[in-house]
Amino acid sequence: MLTKLRTVLLTVLPTVIYSHIDYDSEKNPSPPFIVYQELSKRPQNFNDDKPGFYRNTIQISLITKKKDVDLEKKLEKALLKNDYIFSLTTEYRNSDGSIYRVYEINLEEI
């Protein structure tokens, strides 16, 4: 599930990182890059006291040096083309001036 998502994200940018970055680390890549992580995994229904399936919430953050509408559209088109329905949850400027644009997608795991 996450492997397929990573493959899709790599069509947008060559640098895709799972989980997190350390804000003060010199090892972090230079923007633009994408960070993705699983935020939650919750059972949605039960059959015989066992979960029928799970709904996973995945967060995808596009980090750029400055506002890049073309790159945002490229990411959104790649997600939709691969049937990932996204929600834009926020966009903000980090302390170093970079722009973080944060999306969420929900995936079902049976």
Short mmCIF file of C-alpha atoms in Angstrom, two decimals:
data_model
loop_
_atom_site.label_atom_id
_atom_site.label_comp_id
_atom_site.label_asym_id
_atom_site.label_seq_id
_atom_site.Cartn_x
_atom_site.Cartn_y
_atom_site.Cartn_z
CA MET A 1 0.00 0.00 0.00
CA LEU A 2 2.66 2.56 1.02
CA THR A 3 5.07 1.18 -1.59
CA LYS A 4 2.63 2.00 -4.39
CA LEU A 5 2.06 5.47 -2.96
CA ARG A 6 5.83 6.08 -2.82
CA THR A 7 6.13 5.05 -6.47
CA VAL A 8 3.47 7.61 -7.40
CA LEU A 9 5.16 10.34 -5.35
CA LEU A 10 8.48 9.61 -7.06
CA THR A 11 6.88 10.55 -10.39
CA VAL A 12 6.46 14.06 -8.97
CA LEU A 13 9.88 14.58 -7.34
CA PRO A 14 13.03 12.45 -7.00
CA THR A 15 13.29 13.01 -3.24
CA VAL A 16 10.53 11.31 -1.22
CA ILE A 17 11.06 10.64 2.48
CA TYR A 18 8.97 8.42 4.74
CA SER A 19 7.99 9.64 8.20
CA HIS A 20 9.67 12.85 9.27
CA ILE A 21 12.56 15.24 8.97
CA ASP A 22 14.62 16.82 11.70
CA TYR A 23 14.13 20.55 11.34
CA ASP A 24 17.60 21.42 12.62
CA SER A 25 19.49 18.67 10.80
CA GLU A 26 22.03 19.44 8.10
CA LYS A 27 21.29 16.01 6.57
CA ASN A 28 17.87 17.08 5.31
CA PRO A 29 17.54 17.47 1.55
CA SER A 30 17.07 20.87 0.01
CA PRO A 31 13.54 21.71 -1.11
CA PRO A 32 11.61 20.71 -3.06
CA PHE A 33 10.90 17.29 -1.59
CA ILE A 34 7.97 15.23 -0.30
CA VAL A 35 7.50 13.69 3.15
CA TYR A 36 4.76 11.13 3.76
CA GLN A 37 3.67 9.21 6.84
CA GLU A 38 0.87 7.12 8.24
CA LEU A 39 -1.10 9.12 10.82
CA SER A 40 -3.69 6.59 11.89
CA LYS A 41 -5.06 3.10 11.25
CA ARG A 42 -8.55 2.50 12.59
CA PRO A 43 -10.93 -0.43 12.23
CA GLN A 44 -14.11 0.52 10.39
CA ASN A 45 -16.41 -2.43 11.03
CA PHE A 46 -16.38 -5.72 12.87
CA ASN A 47 -17.33 -9.27 11.86
CA ASP A 48 -17.39 -11.84 14.68
CA ASP A 49 -15.50 -9.45 16.96
CA LYS A 50 -12.71 -9.01 14.37
CA PRO A 51 -12.06 -5.93 12.27
CA GLY A 52 -13.47 -6.22 8.74
CA PHE A 53 -11.12 -3.59 7.35
CA TYR A 54 -9.00 -0.64 8.44
CA ARG A 55 -9.00 2.95 7.26
CA ASN A 56 -5.50 4.39 7.15
CA THR A 57 -4.92 8.13 7.10
CA ILE A 58 -1.75 9.15 5.25
CA GLN A 59 -0.27 12.63 5.37
CA ILE A 60 1.73 13.93 2.40
CA SER A 61 3.73 17.14 2.77
CA LEU A 62 5.12 19.00 -0.20
CA ILE A 63 8.03 21.18 0.92
CA THR A 64 9.24 23.93 -1.42
CA LYS A 65 11.54 26.95 -1.08
CA LYS A 66 8.76 29.23 -2.30
CA LYS A 67 5.19 28.88 -3.53
CA ASP A 68 5.22 26.57 -6.57
CA VAL A 69 1.74 26.24 -8.06
CA ASP A 70 2.97 24.11 -10.97
CA LEU A 71 4.53 21.55 -8.63
CA GLU A 72 1.39 21.53 -6.46
CA LYS A 73 -0.74 20.80 -9.53
CA LYS A 74 1.69 18.08 -10.65
CA LEU A 75 1.38 16.35 -7.26
CA GLU A 76 -2.41 16.67 -7.20
CA LYS A 77 -2.74 15.31 -10.76
CA ALA A 78 -0.46 12.35 -9.95
CA LEU A 79 -2.55 11.51 -6.88
CA LEU A 80 -5.86 11.75 -8.73
CA LYS A 81 -4.55 9.81 -11.74
CA ASN A 82 -3.76 6.94 -9.36
CA ASP A 83 -7.13 7.13 -7.56
CA TYR A 84 -5.83 8.78 -4.41
CA ILE A 85 -8.53 11.24 -3.37
CA PHE A 86 -6.82 13.92 -1.32
CA SER A 87 -7.78 16.74 1.02
CA LEU A 88 -5.59 19.77 1.42
CA THR A 89 -5.41 20.27 5.18
CA THR A 90 -3.07 23.24 5.48
CA GLU A 91 -0.34 25.32 3.94
CA TYR A 92 2.12 27.31 6.00
CA ARG A 93 5.50 29.01 5.93
CA ASN A 94 8.12 27.38 8.13
CA SER A 95 10.66 29.39 10.17
CA ASP A 96 13.27 29.01 7.40
CA GLY A 97 10.86 30.51 4.86
CA SER A 98 10.03 27.22 3.14
CA ILE A 99 6.42 26.42 2.25
CA TYR A 100 4.77 23.28 3.64
CA ARG A 101 1.64 22.18 1.82
CA VAL A 102 -0.02 19.30 3.66
CA TYR A 103 -2.44 16.79 2.13
CA GLU A 104 -4.29 13.81 3.58
CA ILE A 105 -5.49 10.69 1.86
CA ASN A 106 -7.47 7.76 3.26
CA LEU A 107 -6.71 4.18 2.24
CA GLU A 108 -8.61 1.03 3.11
CA GLU A 109 -6.76 -2.09 4.17
CA ILE A 110 -8.64 -5.38 4.19
#
